[in-house]
Short mmCIF file of C-alpha atoms and ligand atoms in Angstrom, two decimals:
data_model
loop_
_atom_site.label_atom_id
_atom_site.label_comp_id
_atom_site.label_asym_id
_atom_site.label_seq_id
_atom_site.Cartn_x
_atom_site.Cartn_y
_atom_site.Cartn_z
CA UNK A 27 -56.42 8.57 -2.72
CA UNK A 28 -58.43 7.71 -5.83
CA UNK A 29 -60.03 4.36 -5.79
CA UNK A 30 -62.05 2.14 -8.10
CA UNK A 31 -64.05 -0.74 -7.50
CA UNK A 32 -65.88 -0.73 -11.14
CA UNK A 33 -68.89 -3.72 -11.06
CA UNK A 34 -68.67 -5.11 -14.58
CA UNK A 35 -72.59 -4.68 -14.69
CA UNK A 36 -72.47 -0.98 -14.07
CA UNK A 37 -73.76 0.48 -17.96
CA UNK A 38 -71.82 3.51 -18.40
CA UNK A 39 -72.44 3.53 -22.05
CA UNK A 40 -75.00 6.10 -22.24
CA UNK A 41 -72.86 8.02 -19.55
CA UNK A 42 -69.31 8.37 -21.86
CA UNK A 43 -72.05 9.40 -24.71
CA UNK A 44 -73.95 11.84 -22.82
CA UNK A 45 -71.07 13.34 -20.89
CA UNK A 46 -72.87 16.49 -19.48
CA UNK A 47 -75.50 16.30 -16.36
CA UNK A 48 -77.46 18.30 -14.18
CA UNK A 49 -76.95 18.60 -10.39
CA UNK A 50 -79.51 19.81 -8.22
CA UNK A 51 -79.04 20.62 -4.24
CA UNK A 52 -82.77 21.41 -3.34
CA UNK A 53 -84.10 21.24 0.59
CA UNK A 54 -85.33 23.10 3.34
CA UNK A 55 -81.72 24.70 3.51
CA UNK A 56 -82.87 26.85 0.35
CA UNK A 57 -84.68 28.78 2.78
CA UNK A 58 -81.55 30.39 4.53
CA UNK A 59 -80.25 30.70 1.20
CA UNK A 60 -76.78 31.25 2.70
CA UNK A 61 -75.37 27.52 1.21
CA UNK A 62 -76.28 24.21 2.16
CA UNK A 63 -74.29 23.53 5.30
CA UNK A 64 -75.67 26.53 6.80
CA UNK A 65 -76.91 24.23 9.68
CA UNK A 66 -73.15 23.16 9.99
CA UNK A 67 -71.88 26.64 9.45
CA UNK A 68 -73.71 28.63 11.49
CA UNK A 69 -73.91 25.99 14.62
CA UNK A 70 -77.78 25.97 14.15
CA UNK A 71 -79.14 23.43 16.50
CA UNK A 72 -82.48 21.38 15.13
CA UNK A 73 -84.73 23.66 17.43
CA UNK A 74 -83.90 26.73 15.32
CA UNK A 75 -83.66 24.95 12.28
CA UNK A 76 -87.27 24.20 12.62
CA UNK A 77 -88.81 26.97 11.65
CA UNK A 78 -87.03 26.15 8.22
CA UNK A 79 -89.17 23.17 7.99
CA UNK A 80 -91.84 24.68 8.81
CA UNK A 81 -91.80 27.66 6.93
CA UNK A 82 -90.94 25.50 3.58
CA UNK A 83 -94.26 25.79 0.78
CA UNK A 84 -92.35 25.74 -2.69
CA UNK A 85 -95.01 27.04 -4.75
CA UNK A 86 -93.57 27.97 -8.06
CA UNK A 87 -92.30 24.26 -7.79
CA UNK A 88 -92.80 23.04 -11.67
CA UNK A 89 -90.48 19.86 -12.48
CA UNK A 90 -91.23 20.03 -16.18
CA UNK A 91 -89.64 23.34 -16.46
CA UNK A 92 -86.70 22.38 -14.75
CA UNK A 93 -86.31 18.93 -17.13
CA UNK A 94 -87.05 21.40 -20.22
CA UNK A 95 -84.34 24.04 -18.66
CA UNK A 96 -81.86 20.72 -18.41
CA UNK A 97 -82.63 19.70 -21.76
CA UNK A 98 -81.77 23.11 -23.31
CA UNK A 99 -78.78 23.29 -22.04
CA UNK A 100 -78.28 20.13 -23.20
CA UNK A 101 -77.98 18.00 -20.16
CA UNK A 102 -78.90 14.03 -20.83
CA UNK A 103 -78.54 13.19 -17.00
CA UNK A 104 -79.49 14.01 -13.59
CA UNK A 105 -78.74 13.70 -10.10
CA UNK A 106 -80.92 15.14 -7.26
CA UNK A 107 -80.07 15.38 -3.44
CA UNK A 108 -82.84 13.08 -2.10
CA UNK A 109 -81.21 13.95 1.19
CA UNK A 110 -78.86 16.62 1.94
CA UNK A 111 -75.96 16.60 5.28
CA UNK A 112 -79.40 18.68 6.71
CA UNK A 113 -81.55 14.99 7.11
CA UNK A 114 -84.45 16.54 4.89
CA UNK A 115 -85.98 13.85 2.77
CA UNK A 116 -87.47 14.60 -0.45
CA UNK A 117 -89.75 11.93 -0.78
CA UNK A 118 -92.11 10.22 1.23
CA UNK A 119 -89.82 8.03 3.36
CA UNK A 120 -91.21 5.21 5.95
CA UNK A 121 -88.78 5.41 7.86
CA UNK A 122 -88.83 9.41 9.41
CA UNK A 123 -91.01 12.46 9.99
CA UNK A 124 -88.15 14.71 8.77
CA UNK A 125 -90.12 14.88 4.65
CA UNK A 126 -91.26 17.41 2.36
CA UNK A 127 -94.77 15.34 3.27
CA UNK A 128 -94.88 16.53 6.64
CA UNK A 129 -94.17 19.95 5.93
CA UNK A 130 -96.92 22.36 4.73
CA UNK A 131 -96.25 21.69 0.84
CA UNK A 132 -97.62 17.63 2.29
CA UNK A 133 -96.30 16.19 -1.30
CA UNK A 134 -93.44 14.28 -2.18
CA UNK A 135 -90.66 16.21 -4.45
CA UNK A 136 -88.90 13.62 -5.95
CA UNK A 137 -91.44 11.60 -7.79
CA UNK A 138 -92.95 14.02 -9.97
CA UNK A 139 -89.43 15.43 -10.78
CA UNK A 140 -87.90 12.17 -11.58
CA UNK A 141 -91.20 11.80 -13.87
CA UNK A 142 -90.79 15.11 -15.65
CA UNK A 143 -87.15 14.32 -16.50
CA UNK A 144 -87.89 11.17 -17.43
CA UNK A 145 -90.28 12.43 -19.58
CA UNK A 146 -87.82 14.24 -21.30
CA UNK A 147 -85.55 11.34 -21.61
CA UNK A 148 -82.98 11.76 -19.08
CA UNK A 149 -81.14 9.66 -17.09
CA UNK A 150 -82.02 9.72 -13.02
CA UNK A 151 -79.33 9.93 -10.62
CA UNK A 152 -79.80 10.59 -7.17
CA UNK A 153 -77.55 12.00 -4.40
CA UNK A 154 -77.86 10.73 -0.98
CA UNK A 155 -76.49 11.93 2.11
CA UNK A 156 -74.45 9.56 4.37
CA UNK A 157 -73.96 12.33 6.87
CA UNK A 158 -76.98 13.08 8.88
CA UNK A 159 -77.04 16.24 11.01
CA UNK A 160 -81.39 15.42 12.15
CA UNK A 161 -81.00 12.06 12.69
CA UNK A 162 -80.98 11.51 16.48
CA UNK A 163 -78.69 8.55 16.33
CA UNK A 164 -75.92 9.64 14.15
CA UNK A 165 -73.11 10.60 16.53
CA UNK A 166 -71.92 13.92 16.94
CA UNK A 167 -68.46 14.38 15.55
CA UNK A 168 -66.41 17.53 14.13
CA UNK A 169 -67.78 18.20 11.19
CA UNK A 170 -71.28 18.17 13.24
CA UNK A 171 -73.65 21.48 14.24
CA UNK A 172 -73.39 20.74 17.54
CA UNK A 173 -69.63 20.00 17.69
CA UNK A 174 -68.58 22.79 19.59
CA UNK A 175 -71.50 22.29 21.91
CA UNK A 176 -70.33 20.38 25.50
CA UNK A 177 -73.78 19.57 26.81
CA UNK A 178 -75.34 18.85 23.55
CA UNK A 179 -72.22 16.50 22.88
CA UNK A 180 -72.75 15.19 27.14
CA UNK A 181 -76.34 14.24 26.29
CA UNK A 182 -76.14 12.79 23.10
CA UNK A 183 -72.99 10.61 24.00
CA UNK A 184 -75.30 7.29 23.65
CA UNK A 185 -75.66 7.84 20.22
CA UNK A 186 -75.85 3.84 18.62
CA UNK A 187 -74.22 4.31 14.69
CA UNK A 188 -75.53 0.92 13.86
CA UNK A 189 -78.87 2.11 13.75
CA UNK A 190 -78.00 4.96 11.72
CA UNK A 191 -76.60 2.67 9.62
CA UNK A 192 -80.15 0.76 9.90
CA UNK A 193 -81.26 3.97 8.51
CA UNK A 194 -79.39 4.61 6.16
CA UNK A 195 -79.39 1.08 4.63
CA UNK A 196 -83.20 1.10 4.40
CA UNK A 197 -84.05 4.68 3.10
CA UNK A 198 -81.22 3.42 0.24
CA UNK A 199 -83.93 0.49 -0.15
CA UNK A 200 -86.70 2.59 -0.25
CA UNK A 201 -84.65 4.88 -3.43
CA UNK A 202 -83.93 1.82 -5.34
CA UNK A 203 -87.14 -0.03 -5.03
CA UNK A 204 -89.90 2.76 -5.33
CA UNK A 205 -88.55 5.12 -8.27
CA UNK A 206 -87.95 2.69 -11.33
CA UNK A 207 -84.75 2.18 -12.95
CA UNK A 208 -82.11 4.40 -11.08
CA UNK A 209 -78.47 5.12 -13.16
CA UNK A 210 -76.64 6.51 -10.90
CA UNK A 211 -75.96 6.51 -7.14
CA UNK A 212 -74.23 9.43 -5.79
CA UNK A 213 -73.50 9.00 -2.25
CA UNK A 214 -71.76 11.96 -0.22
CA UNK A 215 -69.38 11.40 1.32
CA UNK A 216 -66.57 9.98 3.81
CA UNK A 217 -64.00 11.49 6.28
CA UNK A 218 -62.62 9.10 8.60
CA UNK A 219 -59.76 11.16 8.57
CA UNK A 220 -60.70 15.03 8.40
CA UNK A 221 -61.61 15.11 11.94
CA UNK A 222 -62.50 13.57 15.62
CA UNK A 223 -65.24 10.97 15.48
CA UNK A 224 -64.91 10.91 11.28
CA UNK A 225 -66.98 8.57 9.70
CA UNK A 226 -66.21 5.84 6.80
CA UNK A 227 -66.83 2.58 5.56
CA UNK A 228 -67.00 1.16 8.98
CA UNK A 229 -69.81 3.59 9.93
CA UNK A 230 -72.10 3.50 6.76
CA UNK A 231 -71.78 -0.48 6.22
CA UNK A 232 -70.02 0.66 2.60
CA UNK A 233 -69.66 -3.62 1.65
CA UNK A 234 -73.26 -4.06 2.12
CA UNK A 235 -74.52 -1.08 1.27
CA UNK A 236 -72.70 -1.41 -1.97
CA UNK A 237 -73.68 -5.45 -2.41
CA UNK A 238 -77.35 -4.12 -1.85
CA UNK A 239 -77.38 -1.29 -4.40
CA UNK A 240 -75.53 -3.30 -7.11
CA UNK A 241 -78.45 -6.46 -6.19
CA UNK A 242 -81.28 -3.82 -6.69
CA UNK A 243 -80.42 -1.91 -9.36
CA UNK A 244 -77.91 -4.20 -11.56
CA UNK A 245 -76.99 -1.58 -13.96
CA UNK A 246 -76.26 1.31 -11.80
CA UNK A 247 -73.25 3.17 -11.62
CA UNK A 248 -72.00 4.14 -8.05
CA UNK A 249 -69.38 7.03 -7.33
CA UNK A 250 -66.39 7.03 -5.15
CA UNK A 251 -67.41 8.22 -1.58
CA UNK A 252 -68.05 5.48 0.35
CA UNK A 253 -64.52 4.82 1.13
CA UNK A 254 -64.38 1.77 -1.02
CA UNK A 255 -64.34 3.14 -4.15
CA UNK A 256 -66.71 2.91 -7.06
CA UNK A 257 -67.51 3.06 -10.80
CA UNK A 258 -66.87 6.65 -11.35
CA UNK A 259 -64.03 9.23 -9.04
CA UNK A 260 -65.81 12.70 -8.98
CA UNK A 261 -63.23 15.63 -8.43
CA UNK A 262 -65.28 18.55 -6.42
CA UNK A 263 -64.73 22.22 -7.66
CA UNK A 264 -61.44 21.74 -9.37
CA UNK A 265 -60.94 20.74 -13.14
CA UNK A 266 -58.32 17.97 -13.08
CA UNK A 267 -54.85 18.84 -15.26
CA UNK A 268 -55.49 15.84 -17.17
CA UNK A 269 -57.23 12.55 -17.27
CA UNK A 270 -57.30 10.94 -13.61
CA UNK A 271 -55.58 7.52 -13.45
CA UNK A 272 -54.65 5.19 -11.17
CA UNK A 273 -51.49 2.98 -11.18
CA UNK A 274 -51.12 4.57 -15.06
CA UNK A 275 -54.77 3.26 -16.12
CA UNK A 276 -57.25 5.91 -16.94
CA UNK A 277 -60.33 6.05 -14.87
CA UNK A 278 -64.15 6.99 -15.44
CA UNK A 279 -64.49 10.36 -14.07
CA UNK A 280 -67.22 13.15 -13.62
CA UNK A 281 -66.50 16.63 -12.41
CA UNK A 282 -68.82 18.24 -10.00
CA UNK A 283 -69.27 22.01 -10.56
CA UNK A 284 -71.13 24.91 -9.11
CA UNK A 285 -72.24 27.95 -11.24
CA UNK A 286 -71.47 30.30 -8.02
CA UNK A 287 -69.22 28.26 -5.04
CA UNK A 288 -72.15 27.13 -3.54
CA UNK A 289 -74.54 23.88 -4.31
CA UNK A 290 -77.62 24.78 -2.18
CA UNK A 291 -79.30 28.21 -3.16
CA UNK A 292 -77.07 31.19 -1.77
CA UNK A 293 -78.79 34.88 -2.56
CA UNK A 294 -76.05 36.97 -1.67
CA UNK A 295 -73.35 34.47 -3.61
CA UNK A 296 -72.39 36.67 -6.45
CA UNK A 297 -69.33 34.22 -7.12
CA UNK A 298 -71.03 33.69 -10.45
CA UNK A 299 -69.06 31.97 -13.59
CA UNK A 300 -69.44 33.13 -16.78
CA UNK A 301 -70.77 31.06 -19.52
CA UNK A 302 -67.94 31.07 -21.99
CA UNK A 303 -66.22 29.55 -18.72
CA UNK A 304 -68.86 26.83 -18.17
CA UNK A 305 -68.93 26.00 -21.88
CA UNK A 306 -64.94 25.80 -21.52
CA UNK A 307 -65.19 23.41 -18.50
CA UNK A 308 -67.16 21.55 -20.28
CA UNK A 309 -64.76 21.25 -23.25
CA UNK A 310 -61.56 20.84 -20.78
CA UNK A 311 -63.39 18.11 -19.21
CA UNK A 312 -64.57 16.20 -22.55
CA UNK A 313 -60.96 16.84 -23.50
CA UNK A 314 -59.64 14.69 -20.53
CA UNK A 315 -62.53 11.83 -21.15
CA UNK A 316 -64.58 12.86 -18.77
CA UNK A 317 -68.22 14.33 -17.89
CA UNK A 318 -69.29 17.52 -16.30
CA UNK A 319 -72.50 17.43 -13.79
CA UNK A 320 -73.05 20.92 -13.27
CA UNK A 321 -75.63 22.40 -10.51
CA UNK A 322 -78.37 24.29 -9.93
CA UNK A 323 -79.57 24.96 -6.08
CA UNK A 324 -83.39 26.13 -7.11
CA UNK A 325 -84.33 28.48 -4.24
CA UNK A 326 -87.49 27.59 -2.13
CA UNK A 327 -89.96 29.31 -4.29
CA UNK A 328 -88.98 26.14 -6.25
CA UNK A 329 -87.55 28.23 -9.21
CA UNK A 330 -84.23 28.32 -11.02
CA UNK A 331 -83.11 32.07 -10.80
CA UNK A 332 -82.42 34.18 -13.68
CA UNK A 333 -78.67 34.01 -13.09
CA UNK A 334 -78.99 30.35 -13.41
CA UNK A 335 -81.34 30.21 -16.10
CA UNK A 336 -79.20 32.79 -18.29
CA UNK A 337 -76.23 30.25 -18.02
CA UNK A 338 -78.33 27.43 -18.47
CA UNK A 339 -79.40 29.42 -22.50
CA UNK A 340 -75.80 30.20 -22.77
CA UNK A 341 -74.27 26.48 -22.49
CA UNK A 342 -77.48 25.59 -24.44
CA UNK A 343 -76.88 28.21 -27.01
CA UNK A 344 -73.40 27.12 -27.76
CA UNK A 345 -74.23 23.04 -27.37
CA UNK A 346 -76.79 23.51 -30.21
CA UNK A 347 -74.41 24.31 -32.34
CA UNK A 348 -71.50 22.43 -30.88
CA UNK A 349 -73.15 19.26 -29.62
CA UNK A 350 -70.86 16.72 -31.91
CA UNK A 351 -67.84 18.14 -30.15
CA UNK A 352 -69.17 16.54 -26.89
CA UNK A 353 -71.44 13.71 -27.46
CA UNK A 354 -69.50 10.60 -27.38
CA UNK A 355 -66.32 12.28 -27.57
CA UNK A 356 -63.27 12.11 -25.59
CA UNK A 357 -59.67 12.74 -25.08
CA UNK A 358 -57.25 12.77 -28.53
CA UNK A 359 -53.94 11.83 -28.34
CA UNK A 360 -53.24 14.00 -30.93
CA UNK A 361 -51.29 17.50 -28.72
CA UNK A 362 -53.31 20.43 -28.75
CA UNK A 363 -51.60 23.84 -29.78
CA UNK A 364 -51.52 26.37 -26.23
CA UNK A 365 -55.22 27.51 -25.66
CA UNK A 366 -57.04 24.38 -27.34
CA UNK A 367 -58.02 21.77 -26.31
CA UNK A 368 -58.73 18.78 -28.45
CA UNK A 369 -62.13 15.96 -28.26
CA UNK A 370 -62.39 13.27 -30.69
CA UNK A 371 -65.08 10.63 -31.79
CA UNK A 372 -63.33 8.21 -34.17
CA UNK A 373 -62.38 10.18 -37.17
CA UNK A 374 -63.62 13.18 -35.92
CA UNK A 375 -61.20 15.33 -34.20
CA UNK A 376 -62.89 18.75 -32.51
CA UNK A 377 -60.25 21.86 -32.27
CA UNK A 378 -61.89 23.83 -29.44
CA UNK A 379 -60.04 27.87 -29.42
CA UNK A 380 -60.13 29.37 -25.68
CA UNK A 381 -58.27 32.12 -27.58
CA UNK A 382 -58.78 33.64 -30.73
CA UNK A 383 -55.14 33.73 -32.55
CA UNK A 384 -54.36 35.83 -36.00
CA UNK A 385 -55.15 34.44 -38.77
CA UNK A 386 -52.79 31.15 -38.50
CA UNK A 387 -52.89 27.97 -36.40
CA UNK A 388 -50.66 25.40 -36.04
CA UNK A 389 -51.18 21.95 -35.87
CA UNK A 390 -48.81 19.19 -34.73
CA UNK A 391 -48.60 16.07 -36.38
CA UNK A 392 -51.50 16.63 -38.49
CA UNK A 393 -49.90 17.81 -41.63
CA UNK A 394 -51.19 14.76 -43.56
CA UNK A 395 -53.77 13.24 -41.62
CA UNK A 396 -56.70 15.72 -42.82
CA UNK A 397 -59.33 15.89 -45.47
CA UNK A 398 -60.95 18.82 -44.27
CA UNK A 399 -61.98 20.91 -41.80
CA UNK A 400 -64.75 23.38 -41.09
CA UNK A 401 -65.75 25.73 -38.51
CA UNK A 402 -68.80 23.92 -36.23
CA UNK A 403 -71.04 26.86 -36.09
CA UNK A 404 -71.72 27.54 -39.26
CA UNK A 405 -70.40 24.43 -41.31
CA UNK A 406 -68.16 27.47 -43.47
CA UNK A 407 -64.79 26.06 -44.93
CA UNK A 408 -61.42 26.34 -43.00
CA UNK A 409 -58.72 26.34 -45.37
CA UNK A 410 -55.74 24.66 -44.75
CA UNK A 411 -51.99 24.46 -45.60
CA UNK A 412 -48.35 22.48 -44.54
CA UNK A 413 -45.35 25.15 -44.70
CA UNK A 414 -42.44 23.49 -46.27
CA UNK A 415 -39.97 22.91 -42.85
CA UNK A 416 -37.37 24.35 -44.47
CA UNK A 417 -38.96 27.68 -45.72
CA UNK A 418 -37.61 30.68 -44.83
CA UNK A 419 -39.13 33.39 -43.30
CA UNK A 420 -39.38 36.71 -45.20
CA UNK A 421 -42.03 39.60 -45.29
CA UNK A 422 -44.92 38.24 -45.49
CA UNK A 423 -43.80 34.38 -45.75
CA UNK A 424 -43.59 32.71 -42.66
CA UNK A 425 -41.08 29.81 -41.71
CA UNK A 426 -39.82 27.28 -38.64
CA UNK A 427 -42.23 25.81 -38.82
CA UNK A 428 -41.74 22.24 -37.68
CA UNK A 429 -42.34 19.59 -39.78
CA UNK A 430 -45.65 17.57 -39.43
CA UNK A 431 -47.45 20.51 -38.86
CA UNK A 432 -50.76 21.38 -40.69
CA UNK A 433 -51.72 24.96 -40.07
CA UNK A 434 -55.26 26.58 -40.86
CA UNK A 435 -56.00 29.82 -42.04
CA UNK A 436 -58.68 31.65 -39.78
CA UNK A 437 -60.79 34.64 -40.45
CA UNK A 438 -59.97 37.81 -38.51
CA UNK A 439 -62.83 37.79 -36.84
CA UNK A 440 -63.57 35.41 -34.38
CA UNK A 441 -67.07 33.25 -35.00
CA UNK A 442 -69.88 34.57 -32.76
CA UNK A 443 -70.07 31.51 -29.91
CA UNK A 444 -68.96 30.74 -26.50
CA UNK A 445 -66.15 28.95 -27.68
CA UNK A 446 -65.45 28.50 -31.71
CA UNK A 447 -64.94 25.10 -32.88
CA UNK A 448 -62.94 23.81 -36.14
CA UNK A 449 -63.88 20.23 -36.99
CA UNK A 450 -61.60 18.17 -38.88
CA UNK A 451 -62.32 15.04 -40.91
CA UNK A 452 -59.39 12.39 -40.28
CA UNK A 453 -58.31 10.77 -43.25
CA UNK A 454 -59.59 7.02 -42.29
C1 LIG B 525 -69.42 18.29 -0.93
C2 LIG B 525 -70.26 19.28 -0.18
C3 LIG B 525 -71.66 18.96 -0.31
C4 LIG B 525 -72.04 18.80 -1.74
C5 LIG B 525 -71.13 17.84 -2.44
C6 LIG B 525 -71.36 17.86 -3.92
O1 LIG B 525 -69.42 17.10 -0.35
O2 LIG B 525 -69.93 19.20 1.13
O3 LIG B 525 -72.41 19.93 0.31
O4 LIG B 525 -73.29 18.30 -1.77
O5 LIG B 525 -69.84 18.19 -2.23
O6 LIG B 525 -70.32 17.37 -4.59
#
């Protein structure tokens, strides 16, 4: 069940302007490259998963390029797993061995990379774990590695939650005291429910560790998945069929999407999207006032690869030219015709085509509401026309059409982009 517990101090401002982010899933479980819960999946127990660790030396690892990459594709935010369901820290924490300073790289990740985006003028986000599968007091359960495993589960039966929590609470202290101004939280995730020994609020301290985050970092905007809600519901691998509310009100929202089915690096995933789909998830998402954070998982070279980087050009390509149509924009209430999908910024109102019709398009309710309307891309005239309601259709005169309607004549062929665009000027 959705929730919300919005803090009136949380600035989402820049984050209903900027409304498309970067995800990144980066750890030691890029090494497997066979998804991020390969420890889960697989039953891998921390002796075996070791050698992960160990072998981890990501020396292509550039930061800059990966802000620049962002930026191209026209991403304003970011959110990076600090720590993944795995336990592997990106930074230097106090508070356990289990870092990308201990392994043979010996430097922290996360600072230079939340410099570099920075640097590029980005919002920082950062993703952090409230499952731990390393941490040696975080009590096995069903969704665990070792859940299958009766001695492991015999052993380890003394496991003491609170000090997780301890844990938990402080390397959350350590994030939002060290790193500057944080803008997001992104905290993954709950399931008291989903299985035996599930963990929730209860388990992470979600009151306090929500009172403590909003006292460090006033401004910051927290999701949904500590079981008490949040500033911002983020639906997981699914576009929603239209805007998420609760009890009738609209709520913030921000869609998390993979570019192959899988958030850490997977090699042999070949699940990959097109980009005229990612550009039109991005569009159905605007279109339902809400943002897209979509993800990279770099793989342990510390690269982007190619797929991801040709995707990346692609969504950049067509956000060059289509940027107004998202920035600051959100739903209409005007109806789209089948196939569109409609974002507006005041008297802007952005006709995005998922299909390329004949020649004609038909508008409802906008017969007189336009002063004219263009085609994004290339700023070239769309001409425009109402058809008397009670014209007749013969030859090469059309007719029923209803009334209200304002219908634009399109060229045959359909504008070189992703997606083609028709922006019309409101009358005020
Ligand atoms: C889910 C996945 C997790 C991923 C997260 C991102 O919770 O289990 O691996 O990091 O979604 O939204």
């Amino acid at each position: 069940m959705q929730q919300l517990q919005e803090s009136t101090d949380a600035d989402t401002s820049w984050f209903v302007q900027d409304r498309f982010g970067l995800f990144i899933h980066w750890g030691i479980y890029s090494l497997p490259a066979r998804h991020e819960w390969v420890k889960q999946r697989e039953r891998i127990h921390d002796g075996a998963y070791q050698r992960y660790f160990d072998a981890f030396y990501p020396d292509l690892y550039d930061p800059q390029a990966w802000a620049r990459e962002a930026k191209r594709a026209g991403m304003r935010y970011f959110v990076v797993t600090t720590k993944h369901h795995d336990g592997f820290c990106l930074w230097d924490s106090d508070l356990t061995d289990y870092k990308a300073t201990n392994t043979s790289w010996g430097q922290d990740l996360l600072a230079p990379m939340v410099d570099a985006f920075r640097t590029e003028g980005f919002k920082v986000g950062f993703y952090h774990s409230l499952i731990d599968w390393h941490h040696p007091e975080f009590p096995v359960d069903g969704l665990h590695p070792m859940r299958d495993n009766r001695d492991f589960i015999e052993a380890n039966r003394g496991r003491d939650i609170a000090r997780y929590r301890e844990y938990l609470h402080g390397q959350t202290r350590e994030l939002l005291t060290r790193f500057g101004n944080i803008d997001i939280m992104w905290f993954d995730f709950s399931y008291p429910h989903r299985t035996w020994g599930g963990k929730g609020k209860e388990d992470w301290g979600s009151d306090e560790l929500m009172r403590m985050v909003r006292e460090l970092q006033p401004g910051i905007i927290v999701n949904d998945r500590l079981e008490i809600g949040g500033d911002v519901v983020t639906p997981e691998q699914y576009q929603p069929r239209s805007w998420p509310q609760l009890d009738g009100r609209p709520l913030r929202w921000e869609a998390c999407q993979t570019l192959n089915g899988s958030w850490g690096y997977d090699r042999d995933n070949l699940d990959w999207k097109p980009t005229d789909m990612l550009v039109r998830m991005l569009v159905d998402t605007v279109s339902k006032g809400g943002n897209l954070l979509l993800n990279v998982g770099p793989n342990a070279r510390g690269e982007f690869e190619p797929k991801a980087v040709e995707r990346l050009h692609g969504v950049g390509e067509w956000m060059r030219l289509h940027e107004r149509s998202i920035r600051g924009c959100t739903a209409s209430s005007f109806n789209p015709p089948p196939d569109c999908r409609y974002t507006q910024n005041g008297d802007r109102l952005y006709l995005h085509l998922f299909g390329w019709p004949f020649r004609h398009i038909h508008l409802e309710g906008l017969a007189d509401r336009v002063d004219y309307a263009q085609l994004l891309n290339d700023a070239s005239e769309v001409r425009m026309f109402v058809v008397d309601p009670n014209q007749r259709a013969q030859n090469t005169t059309m007719g029923g059409i209803p009334p209200g309607t304002l219908t634009l004549e399109l060229p045959v062929t359909r504008p070189p982009v992703e997606v083609p665009v028709i922006e019309l000027f409101l009358k005020g």
